[in-house]
CSV table of N, CA, C and O in Angstrom, one decimal:
chain,number,residue,atom,x,y,z
X,27,MET,N,26.2,-3.9,39.6
X,27,MET,CA,25.2,-3.0,39.6
X,27,MET,C,25.2,-2.5,37.6
X,27,MET,O,24.4,-2.2,36.8
X,28,LYS,N,26.7,-1.9,37.3
X,28,LYS,CA,26.7,-1.8,35.9
X,28,LYS,C,26.8,-3.1,35.2
X,28,LYS,O,26.1,-3.0,33.9
X,29,PHE,N,27.0,-3.6,35.3
X,29,PHE,CA,26.6,-5.4,35.3
X,29,PHE,C,25.0,-5.7,34.7
X,29,PHE,O,24.8,-5.5,33.0
X,30,ALA,N,24.3,-5.4,35.2
X,30,ALA,CA,23.4,-5.3,35.6
X,30,ALA,C,22.2,-4.0,34.3
X,30,ALA,O,21.6,-4.8,33.4
X,31,THR,N,22.7,-3.0,34.9
X,31,THR,CA,22.7,-2.5,33.9
X,31,THR,C,22.7,-2.2,32.5
X,31,THR,O,22.1,-2.0,31.4
X,32,ALA,N,23.9,-2.6,32.0
X,32,ALA,CA,24.6,-3.1,30.7
X,32,ALA,C,23.6,-3.8,30.4
X,32,ALA,O,23.5,-4.3,29.0
X,33,PHE,N,23.7,-5.6,30.7
X,33,PHE,CA,22.6,-6.5,30.4
X,33,PHE,C,21.2,-6.4,30.0
X,33,PHE,O,20.9,-6.5,28.6
X,34,ILE,N,20.7,-5.2,30.6
X,34,ILE,CA,18.8,-5.3,30.7
X,34,ILE,C,19.2,-4.2,28.8
X,34,ILE,O,18.0,-3.6,27.7
X,35,SER,N,20.3,-3.4,29.3
X,35,SER,CA,20.4,-2.5,28.1
X,35,SER,C,20.2,-3.0,26.8
X,35,SER,O,19.7,-2.7,25.9
X,36,ALA,N,21.6,-4.3,26.8
X,36,ALA,CA,21.7,-5.4,25.3
X,36,ALA,C,20.3,-5.8,25.1
X,36,ALA,O,20.1,-6.1,24.0
X,37,VAL,N,19.7,-5.8,25.9
X,37,VAL,CA,19.0,-7.0,25.9
X,37,VAL,C,17.3,-6.0,25.7
X,37,VAL,O,16.9,-7.0,23.8
X,38,LEU,N,16.8,-5.0,25.5
X,38,LEU,CA,16.1,-3.9,25.4
X,38,LEU,C,16.6,-3.4,23.9
X,38,LEU,O,15.5,-3.3,22.9
X,39,LEU,N,17.8,-3.3,23.5
X,39,LEU,CA,18.4,-2.7,22.1
X,39,LEU,C,18.1,-3.9,21.2
X,39,LEU,O,17.9,-4.0,19.8
X,40,MET,N,18.0,-5.2,21.6
X,40,MET,CA,19.0,-5.5,20.4
X,40,MET,C,17.2,-6.6,19.4
X,40,MET,O,17.3,-6.3,18.5
X,41,PRO,N,16.4,-6.5,19.9
X,41,PRO,CA,15.5,-6.6,19.3
X,41,PRO,C,15.4,-5.7,18.4
X,41,PRO,O,15.1,-5.5,17.3
X,42,ALA,N,15.1,-4.6,18.6
X,42,ALA,CA,15.2,-3.5,17.7
X,42,ALA,C,15.6,-3.9,16.3
X,42,ALA,O,15.7,-3.0,15.3
X,43,SER,N,17.4,-4.5,16.8
X,43,SER,CA,18.0,-4.0,15.8
X,43,SER,C,17.8,-5.2,15.1
X,43,SER,O,19.1,-5.4,13.5
X,44,GLY,N,17.1,-6.5,15.6
X,44,GLY,CA,16.7,-7.8,14.4
X,44,GLY,C,16.1,-7.5,13.6
X,44,GLY,O,15.5,-8.3,12.6
X,45,TYR,N,15.3,-6.3,13.3
X,45,TYR,CA,14.8,-6.3,12.6
X,45,TYR,C,14.3,-5.3,11.6
X,45,TYR,O,14.6,-3.8,12.0
X,46,ALA,N,14.3,-4.7,10.4
X,46,ALA,CA,14.2,-2.9,9.2
X,46,ALA,C,13.0,-2.9,9.9
X,46,ALA,O,12.3,-3.4,10.3
X,47,LYS,N,13.3,-1.4,10.3
X,47,LYS,CA,12.5,-0.4,10.2
X,47,LYS,C,11.4,-0.2,9.5
X,47,LYS,O,10.0,0.0,9.6
X,48,ASP,N,11.3,-0.7,7.9
X,48,ASP,CA,10.6,0.2,6.9
X,48,ASP,C,10.9,0.3,5.7
X,48,ASP,O,12.4,-1.3,5.6
X,49,TYR,N,10.5,-0.1,5.0
X,49,TYR,CA,10.6,-0.3,3.3
X,49,TYR,C,10.4,0.2,2.2
X,49,TYR,O,9.8,1.5,2.6
X,50,ARG,N,11.0,0.6,1.5
X,50,ARG,CA,11.4,1.1,0.1
X,50,ARG,C,9.8,1.2,-1.2
X,50,ARG,O,9.9,-0.2,-0.9
X,51,LEU,N,9.1,2.1,-1.1
X,51,LEU,CA,8.3,2.0,-2.1
X,51,LEU,C,8.5,2.7,-3.2
X,51,LEU,O,8.6,3.9,-2.9
X,52,ASP,N,8.5,2.0,-4.5
X,52,ASP,CA,8.4,2.6,-6.0
X,52,ASP,C,7.0,2.8,-6.1
X,52,ASP,O,6.1,1.6,-6.6
X,53,TYR,N,6.1,3.9,-6.8
X,53,TYR,CA,4.6,4.5,-7.2
X,53,TYR,C,4.7,5.0,-8.6
X,53,TYR,O,5.8,5.3,-8.2
X,54,GLY,N,4.0,4.4,-9.2
X,54,GLY,CA,3.2,5.0,-10.1
X,54,GLY,C,1.9,5.0,-10.7
X,54,GLY,O,1.1,3.9,-10.3
X,55,VAL,N,1.2,6.4,-10.6
X,55,VAL,CA,0.1,6.5,-11.0
X,55,VAL,C,-0.3,6.9,-12.3
X,55,VAL,O,0.2,7.8,-12.5
X,56,GLU,N,-1.8,6.4,-12.9
X,56,GLU,CA,-1.8,7.0,-14.1
X,56,GLU,C,-3.2,7.4,-14.3
X,56,GLU,O,-3.7,6.0,-14.2
X,57,THR,N,-3.8,8.1,-14.8
X,57,THR,CA,-4.9,8.4,-15.1
X,57,THR,C,-5.1,9.0,-16.5
X,57,THR,O,-4.1,9.4,-17.6
X,58,PRO,N,-6.2,9.0,-17.3
X,58,PRO,CA,-6.3,9.7,-18.3
X,58,PRO,C,-5.8,11.4,-18.8
X,58,PRO,O,-5.4,11.4,-19.7
X,59,THR,N,-5.6,11.6,-17.7
X,59,THR,CA,-5.6,13.0,-17.5
X,59,THR,C,-4.2,13.6,-17.0
X,59,THR,O,-3.6,14.5,-18.0
X,60,ASP,N,-3.8,12.8,-16.5
X,60,ASP,CA,-2.4,13.3,-15.3
X,60,ASP,C,-1.6,11.4,-15.3
X,60,ASP,O,-2.2,10.9,-14.9
X,61,SER,N,0.0,11.8,-14.8
X,61,SER,CA,0.1,11.1,-14.0
X,61,SER,C,1.6,11.3,-13.2
X,61,SER,O,1.6,12.4,-13.0
X,62,ASP,N,1.7,10.5,-12.3
X,62,ASP,CA,2.5,10.7,-11.6
X,62,ASP,C,3.7,9.2,-10.6
X,62,ASP,O,2.8,8.5,-11.0
X,63,ALA,N,4.8,9.5,-10.6
X,63,ALA,CA,5.6,8.7,-10.0
X,63,ALA,C,5.9,9.0,-8.5
X,63,ALA,O,6.6,10.7,-9.1
X,64,GLY,N,6.9,8.0,-8.0
X,64,GLY,CA,8.2,8.5,-6.6
X,64,GLY,C,8.5,7.0,-6.2
X,64,GLY,O,8.3,6.1,-6.0
X,65,SER,N,8.8,7.8,-5.0
X,65,SER,CA,9.7,7.0,-4.2
X,65,SER,C,9.4,7.3,-3.1
X,65,SER,O,9.7,8.8,-2.9
X,66,THR,N,8.7,6.5,-1.6
X,66,THR,CA,9.1,7.0,0.1
X,66,THR,C,9.0,5.8,0.5
X,66,THR,O,9.6,4.0,0.1
X,67,ALA,N,9.7,6.2,1.8
X,67,ALA,CA,10.1,5.2,3.0
X,67,ALA,C,9.1,4.3,3.2
X,67,ALA,O,8.3,5.6,4.2
X,68,CYS,N,8.6,3.7,3.7
X,68,CYS,CA,6.6,2.7,4.4
X,68,CYS,C,7.6,2.0,5.6
X,68,CYS,O,8.7,1.5,5.4
X,69,PRO,N,7.0,2.4,6.7
X,69,PRO,CA,6.8,1.1,7.8
X,69,PRO,C,5.8,0.6,7.9
X,69,PRO,O,4.7,1.0,6.7
X,70,TYR,N,6.5,-0.4,7.8
X,70,TYR,CA,5.8,-1.9,8.6
X,70,TYR,C,4.1,-2.0,8.7
X,70,TYR,O,3.9,-0.9,10.0
X,71,GLY,N,3.3,-2.3,9.1
X,71,GLY,CA,1.9,-1.4,9.4
X,71,GLY,C,1.2,-1.5,8.3
X,71,GLY,O,1.2,-1.5,7.1
X,72,VAL,N,0.9,0.6,8.3
X,72,VAL,CA,-0.1,1.0,7.1
X,72,VAL,C,0.6,2.2,7.4
X,72,VAL,O,1.2,3.1,8.1
X,73,CYS,N,1.1,2.2,5.2
X,73,CYS,CA,1.7,3.2,4.9
X,73,CYS,C,0.8,3.9,4.2
X,73,CYS,O,-0.1,3.5,3.2
X,74,HIS,N,0.9,5.2,4.8
X,74,HIS,CA,-0.6,6.7,3.8
X,74,HIS,C,1.1,7.1,3.0
X,74,HIS,O,1.9,7.8,3.7
X,75,VAL,N,0.7,6.9,1.5
X,75,VAL,CA,1.8,7.6,0.4
X,75,VAL,C,0.5,8.7,0.0
X,75,VAL,O,-0.4,8.3,-1.2
X,76,LYS,N,0.4,10.1,0.0
X,76,LYS,CA,0.0,11.0,-1.4
X,76,LYS,C,0.7,11.6,-2.4
X,76,LYS,O,1.7,11.6,-2.5
X,77,VAL,N,-0.1,11.3,-3.2
X,77,VAL,CA,-0.4,11.5,-4.9
X,77,VAL,C,-0.6,13.2,-4.7
X,77,VAL,O,-1.8,13.0,-5.3
X,78,GLU,N,0.0,13.9,-3.8
X,78,GLU,CA,-1.0,15.5,-4.0
X,78,GLU,C,-1.2,15.7,-5.5
X,78,GLU,O,-1.9,16.4,-6.3
X,79,LYS,N,-0.2,15.6,-6.8
X,79,LYS,CA,-0.3,16.1,-8.4
X,79,LYS,C,-1.4,15.2,-8.3
X,79,LYS,O,-2.6,16.2,-9.0
X,80,LEU,N,-2.3,14.3,-7.7
X,80,LEU,CA,-3.7,13.7,-8.5
X,80,LEU,C,-4.5,13.5,-7.5
X,80,LEU,O,-5.5,12.6,-7.6
X,81,ASN,N,-4.2,14.0,-6.3
X,81,ASN,CA,-5.9,14.2,-5.6
X,81,ASN,C,-5.8,12.8,-4.7
X,81,ASN,O,-6.8,12.9,-4.6
X,82,LEU,N,-4.6,12.0,-4.9
X,82,LEU,CA,-5.3,10.7,-4.5
X,82,LEU,C,-4.3,10.2,-3.1
X,82,LEU,O,-3.4,10.6,-2.8
X,83,THR,N,-4.2,9.2,-2.3
X,83,THR,CA,-4.0,8.7,-1.0
X,83,THR,C,-3.8,7.5,-1.6
X,83,THR,O,-5.0,6.6,-1.1
X,84,VAL,N,-2.9,6.5,-1.6
X,84,VAL,CA,-2.8,5.3,-1.5
X,84,VAL,C,-2.4,4.5,-0.6
X,84,VAL,O,-1.2,5.1,0.6
X,85,ILE,N,-2.7,3.8,0.1
X,85,ILE,CA,-2.5,3.1,1.6
X,85,ILE,C,-2.6,1.9,1.5
X,85,ILE,O,-3.7,1.0,0.7
X,86,ILE,N,-0.9,1.1,2.0
X,86,ILE,CA,-1.5,-0.6,1.7
X,86,ILE,C,-0.4,-0.9,3.2
X,86,ILE,O,-0.4,0.0,4.0
X,87,PHE,N,-1.0,-1.7,3.2
X,87,PHE,CA,-1.5,-2.9,4.8
X,87,PHE,C,-0.5,-3.5,4.0
X,87,PHE,O,-0.2,-4.5,3.8
X,88,LEU,N,1.2,-3.2,4.9
X,88,LEU,CA,2.2,-4.6,4.9
X,88,LEU,C,2.6,-5.3,6.1
X,88,LEU,O,2.9,-4.4,6.8
X,89,SER,N,2.7,-6.4,6.9
X,89,SER,CA,2.9,-6.6,8.1
X,89,SER,C,4.6,-7.4,7.5
X,89,SER,O,5.0,-7.9,7.0
X,90,ARG,N,5.0,-6.9,8.8
X,90,ARG,CA,6.2,-8.1,8.9
X,90,ARG,C,6.2,-9.0,9.3
X,90,ARG,O,7.8,-9.9,8.8
X,91,ASP,N,5.5,-9.5,9.8
X,91,ASP,CA,4.9,-11.0,9.7
X,91,ASP,C,4.6,-11.9,8.4
X,91,ASP,O,5.2,-12.8,8.5
X,92,ASP,N,3.8,-11.3,7.8
X,92,ASP,CA,4.1,-12.2,6.4
X,92,ASP,C,3.3,-10.8,5.1
X,92,ASP,O,2.9,-9.9,4.4
X,93,PRO,N,5.2,-11.0,4.7
X,93,PRO,CA,5.3,-9.5,4.1
X,93,PRO,C,5.2,-10.2,1.8
X,93,PRO,O,5.2,-9.4,1.3
X,94,ASP,N,4.4,-11.2,2.2
X,94,ASP,CA,4.1,-11.8,0.8
X,94,ASP,C,2.9,-11.3,0.8
X,94,ASP,O,2.0,-11.9,-0.1
X,95,HIS,N,2.2,-11.2,1.8
X,95,HIS,CA,1.0,-10.7,1.0
X,95,HIS,C,0.3,-9.2,1.0
X,95,HIS,O,0.8,-9.0,2.7
X,96,ALA,N,0.1,-8.0,0.6
X,96,ALA,CA,0.1,-6.9,0.9
X,96,ALA,C,-1.6,-6.6,0.8
X,96,ALA,O,-2.2,-7.0,-0.4
X,97,ARG,N,-2.2,-5.3,1.2
X,97,ARG,CA,-3.3,-4.9,1.1
X,97,ARG,C,-3.5,-3.2,0.3
X,97,ARG,O,-2.9,-2.1,1.7
X,98,ILE,N,-4.1,-3.0,-0.7
X,98,ILE,CA,-4.2,-1.4,-1.2
X,98,ILE,C,-5.3,-0.9,-1.3
X,98,ILE,O,-6.0,-1.8,-1.4
X,99,GLN,N,-5.3,-0.4,-0.7
X,99,GLN,CA,-6.2,0.9,-1.3
X,99,GLN,C,-6.4,2.1,-1.3
X,99,GLN,O,-5.3,2.3,-0.8
X,100,ILE,N,-7.2,2.7,-2.3
X,100,ILE,CA,-7.1,4.2,-3.2
X,100,ILE,C,-8.2,5.0,-2.6
X,100,ILE,O,-9.4,4.8,-2.3
X,101,GLU,N,-7.4,6.5,-1.9
X,101,GLU,CA,-9.2,7.5,-0.7
X,101,GLU,C,-7.9,8.2,-2.6
X,101,GLU,O,-7.6,8.8,-2.5
X,102,GLY,N,-9.4,8.8,-2.7
X,102,GLY,CA,-9.5,10.4,-3.7
X,102,GLY,C,-11.0,11.0,-3.5
X,102,GLY,O,-11.6,10.8,-2.5
X,103,LYS,N,-11.1,12.1,-4.9
X,103,LYS,CA,-13.0,12.6,-4.4
X,103,LYS,C,-13.9,11.6,-4.1
X,103,LYS,O,-13.5,10.6,-4.3
X,104,PRO,N,-14.9,12.4,-4.1
X,104,PRO,CA,-16.1,11.3,-3.7
X,104,PRO,C,-16.5,10.1,-4.8
X,104,PRO,O,-16.4,10.9,-6.2
X,105,GLY,N,-16.2,8.9,-4.5
X,105,GLY,CA,-16.5,8.4,-6.0
X,105,GLY,C,-15.5,7.9,-6.0
X,105,GLY,O,-15.6,6.6,-6.7
X,106,CYS,N,-14.2,7.6,-6.0
X,106,CYS,CA,-13.3,7.2,-6.5
X,106,CYS,C,-12.7,6.5,-4.9
X,106,CYS,O,-12.9,7.4,-3.7
X,107,CYS,N,-11.8,5.3,-5.1
X,107,CYS,CA,-11.7,4.8,-5.5
X,107,CYS,C,-12.1,3.5,-5.9
X,107,CYS,O,-11.7,3.0,-4.8
X,108,PHE,N,-12.2,2.6,-6.4
X,108,PHE,CA,-12.4,1.3,-5.7
X,108,PHE,C,-12.0,0.7,-7.3
X,108,PHE,O,-11.0,0.7,-8.0
X,109,PHE,N,-11.4,-0.9,-6.9
X,109,PHE,CA,-10.5,-2.1,-7.5
X,109,PHE,C,-12.2,-2.7,-8.5
X,109,PHE,O,-13.4,-2.5,-8.2
X,110,GLU,N,-11.6,-4.0,-9.3
X,110,GLU,CA,-12.2,-4.3,-10.0
X,110,GLU,C,-13.6,-5.4,-8.7
X,110,GLU,O,-13.5,-5.2,-7.7
X,111,LEU,N,-14.8,-5.0,-9.7
X,111,LEU,CA,-15.9,-5.5,-9.0
X,111,LEU,C,-16.4,-4.5,-8.1
X,111,LEU,O,-17.2,-4.5,-6.9
X,112,GLY,N,-16.1,-2.9,-7.8
X,112,GLY,CA,-16.1,-2.4,-6.6
X,112,GLY,C,-16.0,-2.4,-5.7
X,112,GLY,O,-16.2,-1.9,-4.3
X,113,ALA,N,-14.9,-3.3,-4.8
X,113,ALA,CA,-14.0,-3.5,-4.1
X,113,ALA,C,-13.5,-2.3,-3.5
X,113,ALA,O,-12.2,-1.8,-4.5
X,114,PRO,N,-13.3,-2.7,-2.0
X,114,PRO,CA,-12.6,-1.2,-1.2
X,114,PRO,C,-11.6,-1.4,-1.8
X,114,PRO,O,-10.4,-0.4,-1.5
X,115,SER,N,-10.7,-2.6,-2.0
X,115,SER,CA,-9.6,-2.5,-1.0
X,115,SER,C,-8.5,-4.0,-2.2
X,115,SER,O,-10.1,-4.4,-2.6
X,116,GLN,N,-7.7,-4.1,-2.5
X,116,GLN,CA,-7.4,-4.8,-3.3
X,116,GLN,C,-5.9,-5.8,-2.5
X,116,GLN,O,-5.0,-5.0,-2.2
X,117,ARG,N,-6.0,-7.1,-3.2
X,117,ARG,CA,-5.0,-7.8,-2.0
X,117,ARG,C,-3.8,-8.1,-3.3
X,117,ARG,O,-4.3,-8.7,-4.3
X,118,ILE,N,-2.2,-7.9,-3.4
X,118,ILE,CA,-1.9,-8.0,-4.0
X,118,ILE,C,-0.7,-9.2,-3.4
X,118,ILE,O,-0.3,-8.9,-1.7
X,119,VAL,N,0.6,-9.9,-3.9
X,119,VAL,CA,2.2,-10.5,-3.7
X,119,VAL,C,2.9,-9.2,-4.1
X,119,VAL,O,3.7,-8.8,-5.5
X,120,PRO,N,3.5,-8.5,-3.4
X,120,PRO,CA,4.5,-8.1,-3.7
X,120,PRO,C,5.4,-9.2,-4.2
X,120,PRO,O,6.1,-9.5,-4.2
X,121,GLY,N,5.9,-8.2,-5.3
X,121,GLY,CA,6.9,-9.0,-6.3
X,121,GLY,C,7.4,-8.3,-7.3
X,121,GLY,O,7.0,-7.7,-8.0
X,122,ASP,N,8.0,-9.4,-8.7
X,122,ASP,CA,8.6,-8.7,-9.1
X,122,ASP,C,8.0,-9.5,-11.1
X,122,ASP,O,7.7,-10.3,-10.6
X,123,PRO,N,7.6,-8.9,-12.1
X,123,PRO,CA,7.3,-7.4,-12.2
X,123,PRO,C,6.2,-7.0,-11.2
X,123,PRO,O,5.6,-7.8,-10.4
X,124,PRO,N,6.3,-5.4,-11.1
X,124,PRO,CA,5.0,-4.8,-10.0
X,124,PRO,C,3.9,-5.3,-10.4
X,124,PRO,O,3.5,-5.1,-11.9
X,125,PRO,N,2.7,-5.6,-9.9
X,125,PRO,CA,1.3,-5.4,-10.3
X,125,PRO,C,1.1,-4.8,-11.4
X,125,PRO,O,1.1,-3.2,-10.9
X,126,ARG,N,-0.4,-4.6,-11.8
X,126,ARG,CA,-1.0,-3.1,-12.5
X,126,ARG,C,-2.1,-3.4,-11.9
X,126,ARG,O,-3.6,-4.6,-12.3
X,127,LEU,N,-2.8,-2.8,-10.9
X,127,LEU,CA,-3.6,-2.4,-10.4
X,127,LEU,C,-4.7,-1.1,-11.3
X,127,LEU,O,-4.5,-0.2,-11.2
X,128,ARG,N,-6.0,-1.8,-11.7
X,128,ARG,CA,-7.0,-0.8,-12.6
X,128,ARG,C,-7.5,-0.5,-11.5
X,128,ARG,O,-8.3,-1.2,-10.5
X,129,PHE,N,-8.3,0.9,-10.8
X,129,PHE,CA,-9.2,1.7,-10.0
X,129,PHE,C,-9.8,2.0,-11.3
X,129,PHE,O,-10.1,2.7,-12.0
X,130,PHE,N,-10.7,2.3,-10.0
X,130,PHE,CA,-12.3,2.9,-10.9
X,130,PHE,C,-12.7,4.0,-10.2
X,130,PHE,O,-13.0,4.1,-8.6
X,131,THR,N,-13.6,4.4,-10.6
X,131,THR,CA,-14.7,5.5,-10.0
X,131,THR,C,-16.2,4.6,-10.2
X,131,THR,O,-16.7,4.9,-10.8
X,132,GLY,N,-17.1,5.4,-8.5
X,132,GLY,CA,-18.3,5.4,-9.1
X,132,GLY,C,-18.9,4.8,-7.9
X,132,GLY,O,-18.8,5.3,-6.9
X,133,VAL,N,-20.0,4.0,-7.5
X,133,VAL,CA,-20.6,3.4,-6.3
X,133,VAL,C,-19.7,1.6,-5.6
X,133,VAL,O,-19.8,1.3,-6.9
X,134,ALA,N,-20.1,1.8,-4.4
X,134,ALA,CA,-19.2,0.4,-3.9
X,134,ALA,C,-20.9,-0.5,-4.5
X,134,ALA,O,-21.9,0.0,-4.5
X,135,PRO,N,-20.1,-1.8,-4.5
X,135,PRO,CA,-21.8,-2.6,-4.5
X,135,PRO,C,-22.5,-2.9,-3.1
X,135,PRO,O,-22.0,-2.7,-2.2
X,136,ARG,N,-24.4,-2.9,-3.2
X,136,ARG,CA,-24.7,-3.1,-2.6
X,136,ARG,C,-25.7,-4.5,-2.1
X,136,ARG,O,-26.7,-4.4,-3.6
X,137,GLY,N,-25.4,-5.0,-1.3
X,137,GLY,CA,-26.5,-6.5,-1.5
X,137,GLY,C,-26.3,-6.7,-3.0
X,137,GLY,O,-24.8,-7.3,-2.6
X,138,LEU,N,-27.0,-7.5,-3.2
X,138,LEU,CA,-26.5,-8.1,-4.5
X,138,LEU,C,-26.9,-6.8,-5.9
X,138,LEU,O,-26.3,-7.6,-7.0
X,139,LEU,N,-26.4,-6.2,-6.0
X,139,LEU,CA,-26.2,-5.2,-7.0
X,139,LEU,C,-25.4,-4.4,-6.9
X,139,LEU,O,-24.0,-4.3,-6.1
X,140,TYR,N,-24.3,-4.7,-7.7
X,140,TYR,CA,-23.3,-4.3,-8.9
X,140,TYR,C,-23.4,-3.4,-9.9
X,140,TYR,O,-24.4,-3.5,-10.9
X,141,PHE,N,-22.6,-2.2,-9.7
X,141,PHE,CA,-23.2,-1.4,-10.6
X,141,PHE,C,-21.7,-1.2,-11.4
X,141,PHE,O,-20.0,-1.5,-11.4
X,142,GLN,N,-21.5,-0.5,-12.8
X,142,GLN,CA,-20.9,0.0,-13.8
X,142,GLN,C,-20.7,1.0,-13.6
X,142,GLN,O,-20.2,1.7,-13.7
X,143,ASN,N,-18.4,0.5,-13.0
X,143,ASN,CA,-18.2,1.7,-12.6
X,143,ASN,C,-17.1,2.3,-13.6
X,143,ASN,O,-16.6,1.1,-14.6
X,144,GLU,N,-16.7,3.3,-13.8
X,144,GLU,CA,-15.5,3.9,-14.9
X,144,GLU,C,-14.8,3.6,-14.6
X,144,GLU,O,-13.9,3.9,-13.1
X,145,PRO,N,-13.4,2.9,-15.1
X,145,PRO,CA,-11.9,2.8,-15.1
X,145,PRO,C,-11.7,4.6,-15.0
X,145,PRO,O,-12.0,5.5,-15.6
X,146,ALA,N,-10.5,5.2,-13.8
X,146,ALA,CA,-10.5,5.8,-13.3
X,146,ALA,C,-8.3,6.2,-13.4
X,146,ALA,O,-8.1,7.8,-13.7
X,147,GLY,N,-8.2,5.2,-13.3
X,147,GLY,CA,-6.6,5.3,-14.0
X,147,GLY,C,-5.9,3.7,-13.7
X,147,GLY,O,-6.3,2.6,-13.3
X,148,ASN,N,-3.9,3.3,-13.3
X,148,ASN,CA,-3.4,2.5,-13.0
X,148,ASN,C,-2.8,2.9,-11.5
X,148,ASN,O,-2.2,3.8,-11.9
X,149,LEU,N,-2.2,1.5,-11.1
X,149,LEU,CA,-1.7,1.9,-9.5
X,149,LEU,C,-0.2,1.2,-10.3
X,149,LEU,O,-0.8,-1.0,-10.6
X,150,TYR,N,0.7,1.1,-10.3
X,150,TYR,CA,1.6,0.3,-10.2
X,150,TYR,C,2.4,0.5,-8.7
X,150,TYR,O,2.4,1.7,-8.0
X,151,LEU,N,3.3,-0.8,-8.2
X,151,LEU,CA,3.7,-0.2,-6.9
X,151,LEU,C,5.0,-1.6,-6.7
X,151,LEU,O,4.7,-2.2,-7.6
X,152,ARG,N,6.2,-1.0,-6.4
X,152,ARG,CA,7.1,-1.9,-6.7
X,152,ARG,C,8.0,-1.7,-5.3
X,152,ARG,O,8.4,-0.9,-4.4
X,153,PHE,N,7.9,-3.4,-4.9
X,153,PHE,CA,8.1,-3.0,-3.1
X,153,PHE,C,9.6,-3.3,-3.4
X,153,PHE,O,10.3,-4.3,-3.6
X,154,HIS,N,10.8,-3.3,-2.2
X,154,HIS,CA,11.8,-3.2,-1.7
X,154,HIS,C,12.4,-3.6,-0.5
X,154,HIS,O,11.9,-2.6,0.1
X,155,LEU,N,12.0,-4.9,-0.3
X,155,LEU,CA,11.8,-5.4,1.6
X,155,LEU,C,13.0,-5.8,2.2
X,155,LEU,O,12.9,-6.0,2.8
X,156,ASP,N,14.6,-5.5,1.4
X,156,ASP,CA,15.6,-5.7,1.8
X,156,ASP,C,15.6,-4.7,2.7
X,156,ASP,O,15.8,-3.8,2.7
């Protein structure tokens, strides 16, 4: 009985130790009025990074199964934040050098209508996946 308990415990613990639970993320956000930077630990899946100073939240979708692709979204005050052509999210390849993502304020496209959105700032992300 003791052997069975030890074996089951070892099997249950093995998958958890085989994967990294999270990754490190360095971020920088610059706007025409201010900027902020920092570093945080993020879980695989969905990570919310609050940039209190700029009243923004950066949302990163990164799967452990596909660490070569991430989807980025930014939330802030009403009318913010969009990427090129009014896209609500941006797909990136985490790598070196970190990509510069321009984000905008304005409105999302509707049907065939695209609006001229105003530049709001730049977002820089560096992923440490090891």
